[in-house]
GROMACS .gro file of N, CA and C in nm:
model
  165
    1MET      N    1   0.044   1.635   0.343
    1MET     CA    2   0.039   1.759   0.245
    1MET      C    3  -0.037   1.661   0.150
    2PRO      N    4  -0.162   1.723   0.097
    2PRO     CA    5  -0.277   1.695  -0.008
    2PRO      C    6  -0.226   1.742  -0.145
    3VAL      N    7  -0.131   1.615  -0.163
    3VAL     CA    8  -0.083   1.609  -0.322
    3VAL      C    9  -0.185   1.586  -0.390
    4THR      N   10  -0.181   1.640  -0.546
    4THR     CA   11  -0.280   1.644  -0.632
    4THR      C   12  -0.270   1.595  -0.731
    5SER      N   13  -0.087   1.602  -0.776
    5SER     CA   14  -0.032   1.550  -0.887
    5SER      C   15   0.120   1.533  -0.866
    6VAL      N   16   0.188   1.454  -0.935
    6VAL     CA   17   0.336   1.476  -0.947
    6VAL      C   18   0.372   1.478  -1.092
    7ASP      N   19   0.406   1.577  -1.158
    7ASP     CA   20   0.509   1.541  -1.279
    7ASP      C   21   0.647   1.536  -1.267
    8LYS      N   22   0.670   1.472  -1.376
    8LYS     CA   23   0.840   1.467  -1.354
    8LYS      C   24   0.888   1.464  -1.549
    9ASP      N   25   0.999   1.521  -1.548
    9ASP     CA   26   1.039   1.525  -1.661
    9ASP      C   27   1.209   1.463  -1.626
   10LEU      N   28   1.209   1.368  -1.708
   10LEU     CA   29   1.354   1.339  -1.655
   10LEU      C   30   1.482   1.407  -1.793
   11GLU      N   31   1.412   1.418  -1.854
   11GLU     CA   32   1.510   1.477  -2.005
   11GLU      C   33   1.616   1.638  -1.893
   12LYS      N   34   1.464   1.714  -1.866
   12LYS     CA   35   1.508   1.844  -1.815
   12LYS      C   36   1.549   1.822  -1.622
   13LEU      N   37   1.530   1.687  -1.583
   13LEU     CA   38   1.551   1.642  -1.448
   13LEU      C   39   1.492   1.771  -1.338
   14THR      N   40   1.343   1.790  -1.423
   14THR     CA   41   1.245   1.864  -1.334
   14THR      C   42   1.133   1.791  -1.299
   15MET      N   43   1.072   1.846  -1.156
   15MET     CA   44   0.966   1.811  -1.097
   15MET      C   45   0.874   1.844  -1.035
   16GLU      N   46   0.756   1.871  -1.067
   16GLU     CA   47   0.633   1.921  -1.031
   16GLU      C   48   0.580   1.868  -0.961
   17ILE      N   49   0.533   1.904  -0.836
   17ILE     CA   50   0.437   1.859  -0.728
   17ILE      C   51   0.340   2.008  -0.695
   18VAL      N   52   0.207   1.946  -0.721
   18VAL     CA   53   0.061   1.978  -0.726
   18VAL      C   54   0.003   1.950  -0.563
   19ALA      N   55   0.017   2.083  -0.472
   19ALA     CA   56  -0.116   2.016  -0.395
   19ALA      C   57  -0.194   2.147  -0.311
   20ASP      N   58  -0.264   2.071  -0.240
   20ASP     CA   59  -0.424   2.189  -0.201
   20ASP      C   60  -0.391   2.208  -0.080
   21PHE      N   61  -0.397   2.328  -0.029
   21PHE     CA   62  -0.418   2.328   0.114
   21PHE      C   63  -0.490   2.434   0.171
   22PRO      N   64  -0.545   2.359   0.265
   22PRO     CA   65  -0.696   2.446   0.323
   22PRO      C   66  -0.637   2.551   0.394
   23VAL      N   67  -0.520   2.656   0.386
   23VAL     CA   68  -0.546   2.797   0.457
   23VAL      C   69  -0.491   2.900   0.341
   24SER      N   70  -0.530   2.983   0.414
   24SER     CA   71  -0.463   3.110   0.324
   24SER      C   72  -0.292   3.102   0.276
   25VAL      N   73  -0.333   3.202   0.159
   25VAL     CA   74  -0.163   3.204   0.119
   25VAL      C   75  -0.062   3.258   0.168
   26ARG      N   76  -0.109   3.348   0.274
   26ARG     CA   77  -0.001   3.426   0.383
   26ARG      C   78   0.020   3.302   0.472
   27ARG      N   79  -0.060   3.242   0.526
   27ARG     CA   80  -0.013   3.138   0.593
   27ARG      C   81   0.062   3.018   0.613
   28LEU      N   82   0.057   3.010   0.436
   28LEU     CA   83   0.118   2.868   0.402
   28LEU      C   84   0.234   2.949   0.360
   29TRP      N   85   0.259   3.063   0.291
   29TRP     CA   86   0.427   3.117   0.324
   29TRP      C   87   0.474   3.162   0.437
   30ASP      N   88   0.410   3.177   0.573
   30ASP     CA   89   0.451   3.269   0.677
   30ASP      C   90   0.540   3.070   0.707
   31ALA      N   91   0.444   2.948   0.688
   31ALA     CA   92   0.526   2.842   0.706
   31ALA      C   93   0.632   2.786   0.643
   32TYR      N   94   0.642   2.831   0.532
   32TYR     CA   95   0.791   2.836   0.457
   32TYR      C   96   0.891   2.926   0.486
   33ALA      N   97   0.815   3.034   0.495
   33ALA     CA   98   0.950   3.152   0.528
   33ALA      C   99   1.005   3.149   0.707
   34ASP      N  100   0.902   3.041   0.770
   34ASP     CA  101   0.985   3.044   0.949
   34ASP      C  102   0.922   2.901   0.944
   35PRO      N  103   1.024   2.791   0.921
   35PRO     CA  104   1.029   2.700   0.973
   35PRO      C  105   0.994   2.674   1.122
   36ARG      N  106   1.004   2.788   1.197
   36ARG     CA  107   0.963   2.746   1.344
   36ARG      C  108   0.855   2.716   1.371
   37GLN      N  109   0.788   2.749   1.249
   37GLN     CA  110   0.603   2.730   1.306
   37GLN      C  111   0.591   2.594   1.299
   38LEU      N  112   0.618   2.513   1.207
   38LEU     CA  113   0.607   2.383   1.199
   38LEU      C  114   0.657   2.296   1.378
   39GLU      N  115   0.681   2.330   1.421
   39GLU     CA  116   0.748   2.267   1.580
   39GLU      C  117   0.585   2.292   1.659
   40ASN      N  118   0.554   2.408   1.632
   40ASN     CA  119   0.439   2.399   1.789
   40ASN      C  120   0.320   2.326   1.661
   41SER      N  121   0.298   2.354   1.574
   41SER     CA  122   0.167   2.360   1.452
   41SER      C  123   0.115   2.183   1.507
   42GLY      N  124   0.176   2.113   1.538
   42GLY     CA  125   0.134   1.962   1.527
   42GLY      C  126   0.198   1.883   1.385
   43ALA      N  127   0.243   1.977   1.328
   43ALA     CA  128   0.264   1.877   1.166
   43ALA      C  129   0.361   1.792   1.199
   44ARG      N  130   0.358   1.690   1.153
   44ARG     CA  131   0.490   1.560   1.146
   44ARG      C  132   0.566   1.578   1.022
   45PRO      N  133   0.698   1.575   1.041
   45PRO     CA  134   0.742   1.548   0.896
   45PRO      C  135   0.749   1.431   0.842
   46PRO      N  136   0.826   1.388   0.735
   46PRO     CA  137   0.783   1.219   0.695
   46PRO      C  138   0.897   1.155   0.771
   47GLY      N  139   0.885   1.045   0.762
   47GLY     CA  140   1.001   0.962   0.766
   47GLY      C  141   0.956   0.844   0.911
   48PRO      N  142   1.072   0.811   0.969
   48PRO     CA  143   0.998   0.705   1.105
   48PRO      C  144   0.970   0.759   1.237
   49ARG      N  145   0.897   0.684   1.246
   49ARG     CA  146   0.822   0.777   1.384
   49ARG      C  147   0.903   0.674   1.470
   50PRO      N  148   0.910   0.754   1.619
   50PRO     CA  149   0.904   0.904   1.601
   50PRO      C  150   1.001   1.003   1.542
   51SER      N  151   0.932   1.090   1.519
   51SER     CA  152   1.044   1.217   1.474
   51SER      C  153   0.993   1.368   1.509
   52THR      N  154   1.122   1.445   1.458
   52THR     CA  155   1.094   1.577   1.510
   52THR      C  156   1.120   1.697   1.400
   53ALA      N  157   1.045   1.807   1.444
   53ALA     CA  158   1.078   1.889   1.328
   53ALA      C  159   1.186   2.006   1.377
   54THR      N  160   1.315   1.976   1.397
   54THR     CA  161   1.386   2.051   1.451
   54THR      C  162   1.440   2.168   1.388
   55THR      N  163   1.425   2.262   1.403
   55THR     CA  164   1.519   2.365   1.312
   55THR      C  165   1.600   2.463   1.387
   0.00000   0.00000   0.00000
């Protein structure tokens, strides 16, 4: 994920992550709404290798 900034507010216990994605808003929303799309997209979840995106 191409993260451009991370802002934390420790008093409010909030965190805002800003990222730029080279896809349409619709495509990005579909990936969040249907995580099964990540299984076949070639996207790799964070963590040790080998790992999978099991849904």
